[in-house]
Structure formats: structure tokens, C-alpha cells
Amino acid sequence: MQFAKRLQPLQSNVFADMDRAKAIALAAGQQVIDLSLGSSDLPAEAHVIEAIAESLHDRSTHGYLLFNGTQGFRQAAANWYEQKFGLKVDPQTEVLPLIGSQEGTAHLPLAILNPGDFALLLDPGYPSHAGGVYLASGQIYPMPLRAENGFLPVFADIPAPVLAQSRMMVLSYPHNPTAAIAPLSFFQEAVAFCQQHNLALVHDFPYVDLVFERTGEQKNSSPNPKSLVPSILQADPEKSVSIEFFTLSKSYNMGGFRIGYAIGNAELINALRQVKAAVDFNQYRGILNGAIAALTGPQAGVESAVATFQQRRDAFISALHRIGWNVPTPKATMYIWAKLPSPWNQNSIKFCTQLVKQTGVAASPGAGFGKSGEGYVRFALVHEPPLLETAVERIAQFLH
């Protein structure tokens, strides 16, 4: 049996590879502390679960859900953006429900790229960004992210021949895996660049709420105090070239419910809607009802989650510093992006596979997020501080 060539670059995936390594460690009797996957261990709020539970007994929610049936959710999303960023959004033409932001980033290239077209992606970056381009038979130009540039790409370094064949740029700040944040001025530069070169500007925005402090330019440039980091649409209020993806997985601990949305340029929204129409119907209406409750209800759960991850960040960083691994303290996300010490500084995959084999501590190798991720490892803060500190104790034994 023959398969499409587009599957070849999809055969290796950082999460699948680590899943196999974890399984081997478990089979060998290791007690695994899994810091490899950014899946929140916190529960969804009670009022969200209640909204979903009530829907189960409403037989009108049991059938297919078409676009018009998602009006309430789209309106809630538009209102949420207006309140958080001061942006006017048309729920009819500028919002589209998604099965998480990963679905959006994976499907949108099918609507934008012809075979051979380039997409400009962050390197390192989230794997589905590249996967969607491969599925669309596009080419990837990786924009290297370096610590000396604050893990922001340098647009001037993109070769002119690549730009001539490029159709889209994908950004994502606060960033997975580096935990970097971007100021509004950077987004304004990105919008101007994409307008100049006729590129669709895609911003994956799952960590908008998982921000621990307002620093530097954010103190002065973020127009709305309800968000510590800017939306790409604040740099492109006319929505001329931009589309943004938000998921309820991180802010509202609804990862397993698979609910998010796209918001932005009406033409890009419509194009993505056409792709979705060929692939799936919408989620169960009860899940959308839960998402509406999350977006419109009490936000204390979001604040509590942020405080929890900040506490975990502080505990993990302090523990790393105690063992002599001096990792910078991230300002956002649920991740620690750590530069590997010698002799592992150019072999992150071997570091992670040996670490989980010998200690049971699972992490994600930086190389799995792109060539420029080599030399780093990502730890996800998905356990309470005592277990995180135990993980660091095991790491210390491994390193010494």
C-alpha cells in the first residue's frame, strides 16, 4: 500500500516520541514524574461543568451543530475580546469555533498555501504549526529564535527569494516552548511586514492569561489593563491581514473538552470555515454551553490558575538554582525553557530519553520543537511544588 509523501515529515513528533520513552520507563518499574506535556492538571470550574451537565439532559443538544447554532458562543467570544482588549469584533464574520487552537493552526494552511508556497514559522515552535504546512504540501522557512533577541524573530534576515514565495507567517506569544513574551511594538512591526509582503499573519494565543508580571514595554504599551500581554489584533485593529487563535485549554483548564476559536480577518475566517465544513461538524452543543459559561462567568478560576502556576514556577526555578542549574525565570506560560549543561548541550533528545529511563522524570527535548531548540529542554509545570522539587532532586542525581 502506498501513502502520500506529505506523511513523511509527520512521522516524528516530540510528544509521541516521549510517550514511548515514558512507556519504557514505566515498564521498567520507574515512578514517572511527567513534565513533558503541557496539559493542565487543574480542573475546570464548577459553573462550567454544571453548564455542560445541564445540556446533557436537553435532547435538543444531541444532534449535529451547524454554524448558525454556534451564535451564542461566537457572541461570547467577541464580547470577551472587546472587554479584554478593547476591540470590536463581528461575531457573524470574524469568529469561528474550533476544536482547540491546534486545529486552527493545522487547518488554516490548507486554505492559504498552494503546493510549494512558503510559510514563515518560529524555530523553535509548536509542532502543529509545521504539521499543517506539511499537510498543505507547503514549504517551511524557520525563523530562528535566539536568547540574545529575546526569542523574537528578526524579519530582516528572511531571504528575498523566500519572501517572494511566502503566503503566511505564524507567531505565538507568550511562546511555547521558550516562554518568551512579545511587546505591542513587535506585533506592529510584524503587521507592517506582512502588509508589505502580502502575507497572512497568524497568531496562536493560548497563553494570553498565563502571564505573571507586566514588564518593560508592556507597562506602557498594552492599551488595556485587563491583559498583561497584547493581542495581535491590537496591532491590526482593522484586521487587515491578521487572524488569532484562542483556546480554553489553558485559561479555563478545558483541554479535554477541545474548544477554542479563531478571531480576526473576515476573509481568513471564511476560508478556514470552508476547510472545516469539509472536515467536521462543530462540537457537541453542551461543550459550547460550558465554554460560554467560562467566558461570561466568574473569572476567579483564571486568577487562581495563574497564581498556582506562578507558585510552581518559583518553586521549580528555586530548586534548579539550588542544584547549580541557573535557568532564567520565565514571565509567562506553564513552561521552563532550560539551556542544557555540558555534555548534553547538543543532544537534547538523548538527555530526555536517558533522564526518564534513569530517574522517571519526563521532559521534552528542545530539538523536538525545531532545529534552533537544540541545546534546550522544556519542563511543563503540571504538578504541585513538592513533586516538582522531587523531580529536580532526581535531575540533580542524574547530572552528577
Short mmCIF file of C-alpha atoms in Angstrom, two decimals:
data_model
loop_
_atom_site.label_atom_id
_atom_site.label_comp_id
_atom_site.label_asym_id
_atom_site.label_seq_id
_atom_site.Cartn_x
_atom_site.Cartn_y
_atom_site.Cartn_z
CA MET A 1 0.00 0.00 0.00
CA GLN A 2 1.35 3.44 -0.93
CA PHE A 3 0.84 6.58 1.12
CA ALA A 4 1.11 10.26 0.35
CA LYS A 5 4.55 11.84 0.57
CA ARG A 6 3.12 14.54 2.84
CA LEU A 7 3.03 11.98 5.67
CA GLN A 8 6.81 11.55 5.69
CA PRO A 9 7.65 14.68 7.72
CA LEU A 10 4.86 13.81 10.19
CA GLN A 11 6.43 10.51 11.28
CA SER A 12 8.38 12.10 14.14
CA ASN A 13 6.59 14.03 16.87
CA VAL A 14 8.12 15.24 20.11
CA PHE A 15 5.11 14.22 22.21
CA ALA A 16 4.74 10.79 20.61
CA ASP A 17 8.46 10.09 20.97
CA MET A 18 8.45 10.98 24.65
CA ASP A 19 5.28 8.94 25.16
CA ARG A 20 7.18 5.86 24.00
CA ALA A 21 10.12 6.69 26.28
CA LYS A 22 7.75 7.10 29.24
CA ALA A 23 6.11 3.75 28.49
CA ILE A 24 9.51 2.04 28.52
CA ALA A 25 10.38 3.67 31.85
CA LEU A 26 7.05 2.61 33.38
CA ALA A 27 7.53 -0.96 32.15
CA ALA A 28 10.95 -0.96 33.83
CA GLY A 29 9.34 -0.02 37.15
CA GLN A 30 10.16 3.69 37.25
CA GLN A 31 7.84 6.07 39.08
CA VAL A 32 7.36 8.61 36.30
CA ILE A 33 7.03 12.34 37.03
CA ASP A 34 5.71 13.59 33.71
CA LEU A 35 6.82 17.15 32.91
CA SER A 36 6.79 16.59 29.14
CA LEU A 37 3.22 17.52 28.18
CA GLY A 38 1.62 20.93 28.73
CA SER A 39 -1.74 19.55 29.77
CA SER A 40 -3.02 21.37 32.84
CA ASP A 41 -3.69 19.14 35.83
CA LEU A 42 -6.14 21.72 37.24
CA PRO A 43 -9.91 21.10 36.93
CA ALA A 44 -12.43 23.16 35.00
CA GLU A 45 -14.55 25.43 37.20
CA ALA A 46 -17.79 24.10 38.74
CA HIS A 47 -20.06 26.54 36.87
CA VAL A 48 -18.54 25.33 33.58
CA ILE A 49 -19.14 21.66 34.41
CA GLU A 50 -22.67 22.49 35.55
CA ALA A 51 -23.49 24.15 32.22
CA ILE A 52 -22.30 21.08 30.34
CA ALA A 53 -24.12 18.70 32.70
CA GLU A 54 -27.41 20.54 32.28
CA SER A 55 -27.04 20.31 28.50
CA LEU A 56 -26.82 16.53 28.60
CA HIS A 57 -30.47 16.29 29.63
CA ASP A 58 -31.62 18.63 26.83
CA ARG A 59 -32.40 16.39 23.87
CA SER A 60 -32.21 19.37 21.50
CA THR A 61 -28.43 19.38 22.06
CA HIS A 62 -27.95 15.82 20.83
CA GLY A 63 -27.92 16.44 17.07
CA TYR A 64 -25.48 17.94 14.61
CA LEU A 65 -24.47 21.52 15.35
CA LEU A 66 -24.15 23.77 12.29
CA PHE A 67 -22.61 27.26 12.13
CA ASN A 68 -25.78 29.19 12.94
CA GLY A 69 -26.21 27.13 16.08
CA THR A 70 -22.91 28.46 17.40
CA GLN A 71 -24.12 32.08 17.52
CA GLY A 72 -24.22 32.25 21.33
CA PHE A 73 -20.63 31.03 21.63
CA ARG A 74 -19.37 33.37 18.89
CA GLN A 75 -21.06 36.31 20.61
CA ALA A 76 -19.46 35.37 23.95
CA ALA A 77 -16.05 35.18 22.28
CA ALA A 78 -16.50 38.58 20.62
CA ASN A 79 -17.59 40.14 23.94
CA TRP A 80 -14.62 38.57 25.74
CA TYR A 81 -12.20 40.14 23.24
CA GLU A 82 -13.90 43.51 23.46
CA GLN A 83 -13.70 43.51 27.26
CA LYS A 84 -10.11 42.24 27.41
CA PHE A 85 -8.55 44.21 24.57
CA GLY A 86 -11.00 46.99 23.73
CA LEU A 87 -11.50 45.52 20.23
CA LYS A 88 -14.77 45.50 18.31
CA VAL A 89 -15.46 42.08 16.79
CA ASP A 90 -18.28 40.95 14.48
CA PRO A 91 -19.38 37.52 15.79
CA GLN A 92 -21.00 36.67 12.46
CA THR A 93 -18.00 37.17 10.17
CA GLU A 94 -14.92 37.44 12.41
CA VAL A 95 -15.27 34.48 14.82
CA LEU A 96 -15.15 30.73 14.14
CA PRO A 97 -15.41 27.91 16.73
CA LEU A 98 -12.50 25.46 16.72
CA ILE A 99 -11.56 22.14 18.29
CA GLY A 100 -8.77 23.94 20.16
CA SER A 101 -6.28 26.35 18.60
CA GLN A 102 -4.20 23.40 17.35
CA GLU A 103 -6.95 22.54 14.88
CA GLY A 104 -6.90 26.10 13.58
CA THR A 105 -3.15 26.23 13.07
CA ALA A 106 -3.19 22.81 11.39
CA HIS A 107 -6.11 23.51 9.02
CA LEU A 108 -5.51 27.13 8.04
CA PRO A 109 -2.53 26.36 5.74
CA LEU A 110 -4.93 24.27 3.61
CA ALA A 111 -6.86 27.48 2.94
CA ILE A 112 -3.80 29.67 2.22
CA LEU A 113 -0.98 27.64 0.69
CA ASN A 114 -0.63 26.11 -2.73
CA PRO A 115 1.95 23.31 -3.10
CA GLY A 116 5.43 24.78 -2.83
CA ASP A 117 4.39 28.02 -1.12
CA PHE A 118 6.37 29.02 1.96
CA ALA A 119 5.11 29.54 5.49
CA LEU A 120 7.33 31.51 7.88
CA LEU A 121 7.38 29.68 11.22
CA LEU A 122 9.04 30.23 14.58
CA ASP A 123 12.00 27.94 15.29
CA PRO A 124 11.59 26.50 17.88
CA GLY A 125 7.83 26.37 17.66
CA TYR A 126 4.76 24.29 18.38
CA PRO A 127 4.72 21.10 16.24
CA SER A 128 1.20 21.54 14.77
CA HIS A 129 2.31 24.77 13.10
CA ALA A 130 4.69 22.78 10.93
CA GLY A 131 2.32 19.83 10.59
CA GLY A 132 -0.37 21.96 8.99
CA VAL A 133 2.08 23.30 6.41
CA TYR A 134 3.23 19.78 5.53
CA LEU A 135 -0.39 18.65 5.09
CA ALA A 136 -0.90 21.53 2.67
CA SER A 137 2.24 20.47 0.71
CA GLY A 138 3.86 23.79 1.58
CA GLN A 139 7.45 24.60 2.44
CA ILE A 140 8.68 25.87 5.80
CA TYR A 141 11.12 28.68 6.34
CA PRO A 142 12.17 28.52 10.02
CA MET A 143 12.72 31.91 11.68
CA PRO A 144 15.39 31.23 14.34
CA LEU A 145 14.63 32.41 17.89
CA ARG A 146 17.71 33.27 19.92
CA ALA A 147 18.06 34.26 23.55
CA GLU A 148 20.00 37.41 22.64
CA ASN A 149 16.96 38.63 20.67
CA GLY A 150 14.50 37.82 23.45
CA PHE A 151 13.38 34.77 21.41
CA LEU A 152 11.80 37.10 18.82
CA PRO A 153 12.42 36.53 15.08
CA VAL A 154 14.39 39.02 13.00
CA PHE A 155 12.29 39.72 9.91
CA ALA A 156 15.18 41.38 8.07
CA ASP A 157 17.01 38.04 8.00
CA ILE A 158 14.36 36.36 5.79
CA PRO A 159 15.81 35.94 2.27
CA ALA A 160 14.05 37.84 -0.53
CA PRO A 161 13.53 34.71 -2.70
CA VAL A 162 11.76 33.02 0.22
CA LEU A 163 9.58 36.08 0.82
CA ALA A 164 8.57 36.08 -2.84
CA GLN A 165 7.13 32.57 -2.38
CA SER A 166 5.69 33.11 1.10
CA ARG A 167 1.98 33.33 1.86
CA MET A 168 1.75 33.26 5.65
CA MET A 169 3.64 33.92 8.89
CA VAL A 170 2.85 32.17 12.18
CA LEU A 171 3.68 33.81 15.52
CA SER A 172 2.80 32.76 19.07
CA TYR A 173 3.46 34.91 22.15
CA PRO A 174 3.57 34.16 25.05
CA HIS A 175 5.61 31.46 23.39
CA ASN A 176 5.68 27.71 23.67
CA PRO A 177 8.33 26.39 24.28
CA THR A 178 10.59 29.35 25.21
CA ALA A 179 8.04 31.16 27.47
CA ALA A 180 9.05 34.48 25.83
CA ILE A 181 6.63 37.39 25.59
CA ALA A 182 6.37 40.00 22.82
CA PRO A 183 5.62 43.71 23.16
CA LEU A 184 2.99 45.52 21.10
CA SER A 185 5.75 47.24 19.11
CA PHE A 186 6.95 43.84 17.86
CA PHE A 187 3.42 42.96 16.72
CA GLN A 188 3.14 46.33 14.98
CA GLU A 189 6.38 45.56 13.15
CA ALA A 190 5.03 42.12 12.19
CA VAL A 191 1.75 43.57 10.88
CA ALA A 192 3.57 46.17 8.77
CA PHE A 193 5.92 43.47 7.42
CA CYS A 194 3.05 41.17 6.47
CA GLN A 195 1.10 44.02 4.87
CA GLN A 196 4.18 44.96 2.82
CA HIS A 197 4.75 41.39 1.63
CA ASN A 198 1.10 40.32 1.26
CA LEU A 199 1.28 37.65 3.97
CA ALA A 200 -1.49 36.31 6.18
CA LEU A 201 -0.41 36.88 9.79
CA VAL A 202 -1.42 34.03 12.09
CA HIS A 203 -1.11 34.38 15.86
CA ASP A 204 -1.53 31.35 18.12
CA PHE A 205 -2.55 32.83 21.51
CA PRO A 206 -3.27 30.06 24.06
CA TYR A 207 -1.29 31.61 26.93
CA VAL A 208 -2.86 35.07 26.98
CA ASP A 209 -3.81 34.69 30.66
CA LEU A 210 -0.83 32.71 31.96
CA VAL A 211 1.29 35.82 32.48
CA PHE A 212 2.89 36.58 35.83
CA GLU A 213 4.04 40.17 35.54
CA ARG A 214 3.84 43.24 33.35
CA THR A 215 7.38 44.27 32.47
CA GLY A 216 9.27 46.69 30.29
CA GLU A 217 7.33 47.93 27.29
CA GLN A 218 4.20 46.07 28.41
CA LYS A 219 3.84 48.56 31.26
CA ASN A 220 3.35 51.39 28.80
CA SER A 221 2.17 49.87 25.52
CA SER A 222 -0.62 47.44 26.37
CA PRO A 223 -3.71 49.65 25.98
CA ASN A 224 -5.99 47.55 28.16
CA PRO A 225 -5.13 46.75 31.78
CA LYS A 226 -7.22 43.56 31.66
CA SER A 227 -4.45 41.86 29.67
CA LEU A 228 -0.78 41.84 30.59
CA VAL A 229 0.17 40.94 27.00
CA PRO A 230 -1.16 42.34 23.71
CA SER A 231 -3.32 40.66 21.10
CA ILE A 232 -2.08 40.74 17.50
CA LEU A 233 -5.36 42.49 16.68
CA GLN A 234 -4.33 45.47 18.79
CA ALA A 235 -1.54 45.97 16.24
CA ASP A 236 -4.00 45.36 13.39
CA PRO A 237 -7.33 46.81 14.60
CA GLU A 238 -8.67 46.88 11.03
CA LYS A 239 -7.95 43.13 10.87
CA SER A 240 -6.28 43.73 7.51
CA VAL A 241 -4.04 40.62 7.49
CA SER A 242 -4.38 39.01 10.92
CA ILE A 243 -6.12 36.04 12.48
CA GLU A 244 -5.70 34.91 16.09
CA PHE A 245 -6.37 31.54 17.71
CA PHE A 246 -7.51 31.21 21.31
CA THR A 247 -8.18 28.00 23.24
CA LEU A 248 -9.95 27.47 26.54
CA SER A 249 -7.44 24.70 27.37
CA LYS A 250 -5.04 26.86 29.37
CA SER A 251 -7.02 29.78 30.83
CA TYR A 252 -10.03 27.65 31.78
CA ASN A 253 -8.48 24.15 32.18
CA MET A 254 -10.72 22.73 29.44
CA GLY A 255 -8.07 20.91 27.40
CA GLY A 256 -10.01 17.65 27.21
CA PHE A 257 -13.17 19.40 26.06
CA ARG A 258 -11.41 20.57 22.86
CA ILE A 259 -12.87 24.05 22.48
CA GLY A 260 -11.34 27.23 21.10
CA TYR A 261 -11.93 29.77 18.37
CA ALA A 262 -10.40 31.82 15.58
CA ILE A 263 -10.92 35.57 15.56
CA GLY A 264 -9.83 38.18 13.01
CA ASN A 265 -9.83 38.94 9.28
CA ALA A 266 -13.23 38.01 7.80
CA GLU A 267 -11.74 36.54 4.60
CA LEU A 268 -9.37 34.30 6.55
CA ILE A 269 -12.21 33.26 8.87
CA ASN A 270 -14.39 32.37 5.89
CA ALA A 271 -11.58 30.41 4.21
CA LEU A 272 -10.95 28.39 7.37
CA ARG A 273 -14.69 27.83 7.72
CA GLN A 274 -14.74 26.28 4.23
CA VAL A 275 -11.97 23.85 5.21
CA LYS A 276 -13.78 22.94 8.41
CA ALA A 277 -17.02 22.36 6.54
CA ALA A 278 -15.28 19.65 4.51
CA VAL A 279 -13.75 18.01 7.59
CA ASP A 280 -16.16 18.18 10.53
CA PHE A 281 -19.29 19.50 12.16
CA ASN A 282 -18.96 21.52 15.33
CA GLN A 283 -18.56 20.05 18.81
CA TYR A 284 -21.43 18.95 21.00
CA ARG A 285 -23.56 21.98 21.89
CA GLY A 286 -23.13 21.25 25.60
CA ILE A 287 -19.39 21.88 25.33
CA LEU A 288 -20.09 25.25 23.74
CA ASN A 289 -22.51 25.99 26.57
CA GLY A 290 -19.72 25.23 29.02
CA ALA A 291 -17.37 27.50 27.08
CA ILE A 292 -19.95 30.32 27.17
CA ALA A 293 -20.17 29.88 30.94
CA ALA A 294 -16.36 30.07 31.16
CA LEU A 295 -16.07 33.22 29.06
CA THR A 296 -19.00 35.07 30.62
CA GLY A 297 -18.97 33.79 34.20
CA PRO A 298 -16.73 34.43 37.23
CA GLN A 299 -13.04 34.72 36.34
CA ALA A 300 -11.69 33.84 39.78
CA GLY A 301 -10.66 30.42 38.45
CA VAL A 302 -8.37 32.04 35.88
CA GLU A 303 -6.73 34.16 38.56
CA SER A 304 -6.31 31.10 40.77
CA ALA A 305 -4.72 29.11 37.94
CA VAL A 306 -2.24 31.91 37.23
CA ALA A 307 -1.30 32.07 40.93
CA THR A 308 -0.86 28.30 41.00
CA PHE A 309 1.48 28.23 38.01
CA GLN A 310 3.44 31.18 39.36
CA GLN A 311 3.95 29.33 42.64
CA ARG A 312 5.08 26.24 40.74
CA ARG A 313 7.40 28.30 38.55
CA ASP A 314 9.04 29.86 41.60
CA ALA A 315 9.45 26.50 43.36
CA PHE A 316 10.93 24.79 40.29
CA ILE A 317 13.31 27.64 39.43
CA SER A 318 14.49 27.87 43.05
CA ALA A 319 15.12 24.13 43.13
CA LEU A 320 17.08 24.28 39.85
CA HIS A 321 19.18 27.14 41.19
CA ARG A 322 19.93 25.14 44.35
CA ILE A 323 21.46 22.35 42.26
CA GLY A 324 23.51 24.85 40.24
CA TRP A 325 21.36 24.96 37.08
CA ASN A 326 20.88 28.70 36.62
CA VAL A 327 17.80 28.99 34.42
CA PRO A 328 16.13 32.39 33.82
CA THR A 329 12.74 32.90 35.45
CA PRO A 330 10.02 32.98 32.76
CA LYS A 331 7.43 35.76 32.79
CA ALA A 332 4.62 33.65 31.26
CA THR A 333 3.25 30.21 30.30
CA MET A 334 3.42 26.93 32.21
CA TYR A 335 6.90 26.05 30.98
CA ILE A 336 10.55 26.30 31.93
CA TRP A 337 12.91 26.57 28.93
CA ALA A 338 16.30 25.48 30.21
CA LYS A 339 19.63 25.57 28.42
CA LEU A 340 21.25 22.18 28.82
CA PRO A 341 24.58 21.86 30.63
CA SER A 342 27.56 20.03 29.17
CA PRO A 343 27.81 17.27 27.96
CA TRP A 344 24.17 17.37 26.90
CA ASN A 345 24.14 20.82 25.31
CA GLN A 346 23.89 19.47 21.76
CA ASN A 347 21.88 16.31 22.41
CA SER A 348 18.54 17.19 23.98
CA ILE A 349 16.82 14.02 22.77
CA LYS A 350 19.39 11.75 24.39
CA PHE A 351 19.22 13.85 27.57
CA CYS A 352 15.45 13.38 27.81
CA THR A 353 15.40 9.68 26.95
CA GLN A 354 18.21 8.91 29.42
CA LEU A 355 16.66 11.15 32.10
CA VAL A 356 13.30 9.36 32.02
CA LYS A 357 14.98 5.95 31.79
CA GLN A 358 17.24 6.52 34.82
CA THR A 359 15.09 8.78 37.02
CA GLY A 360 11.49 8.62 35.76
CA VAL A 361 11.46 12.39 35.12
CA ALA A 362 9.99 13.07 31.67
CA ALA A 363 10.70 16.32 29.82
CA SER A 364 10.50 17.49 26.21
CA PRO A 365 13.72 17.80 24.17
CA GLY A 366 14.25 21.20 22.61
CA ALA A 367 15.18 19.63 19.27
CA GLY A 368 11.64 18.31 19.02
CA PHE A 369 10.41 21.90 18.59
CA GLY A 370 12.81 22.75 15.76
CA LYS A 371 16.49 22.97 14.87
CA SER A 372 17.02 26.12 16.95
CA GLY A 373 15.60 24.33 20.00
CA GLU A 374 18.61 22.04 20.19
CA GLY A 375 20.57 22.58 23.36
CA TYR A 376 17.45 23.21 25.45
CA VAL A 377 14.86 21.20 27.35
CA ARG A 378 11.28 22.15 28.21
CA PHE A 379 9.71 21.30 31.56
CA ALA A 380 5.92 21.63 31.96
CA LEU A 381 4.79 22.77 35.42
CA VAL A 382 1.87 20.35 35.67
CA HIS A 383 2.43 19.08 39.22
CA GLU A 384 2.37 20.60 42.69
CA PRO A 385 5.60 22.12 44.14
CA PRO A 386 6.61 19.12 46.33
CA LEU A 387 6.58 16.79 43.31
CA LEU A 388 8.38 19.38 41.17
CA GLU A 389 11.08 19.61 43.82
CA THR A 390 11.35 15.82 43.91
CA ALA A 391 11.82 15.90 40.14
CA VAL A 392 14.68 18.38 40.49
CA GLU A 393 16.31 16.19 43.16
CA ARG A 394 16.25 13.30 40.69
CA ILE A 395 17.63 15.56 37.95
CA ALA A 396 20.49 16.54 40.27
CA GLN A 397 21.39 12.87 40.79
CA PHE A 398 21.29 12.33 37.02
CA LEU A 399 23.56 15.32 36.29
CA HIS A 400 26.09 14.47 38.96
#
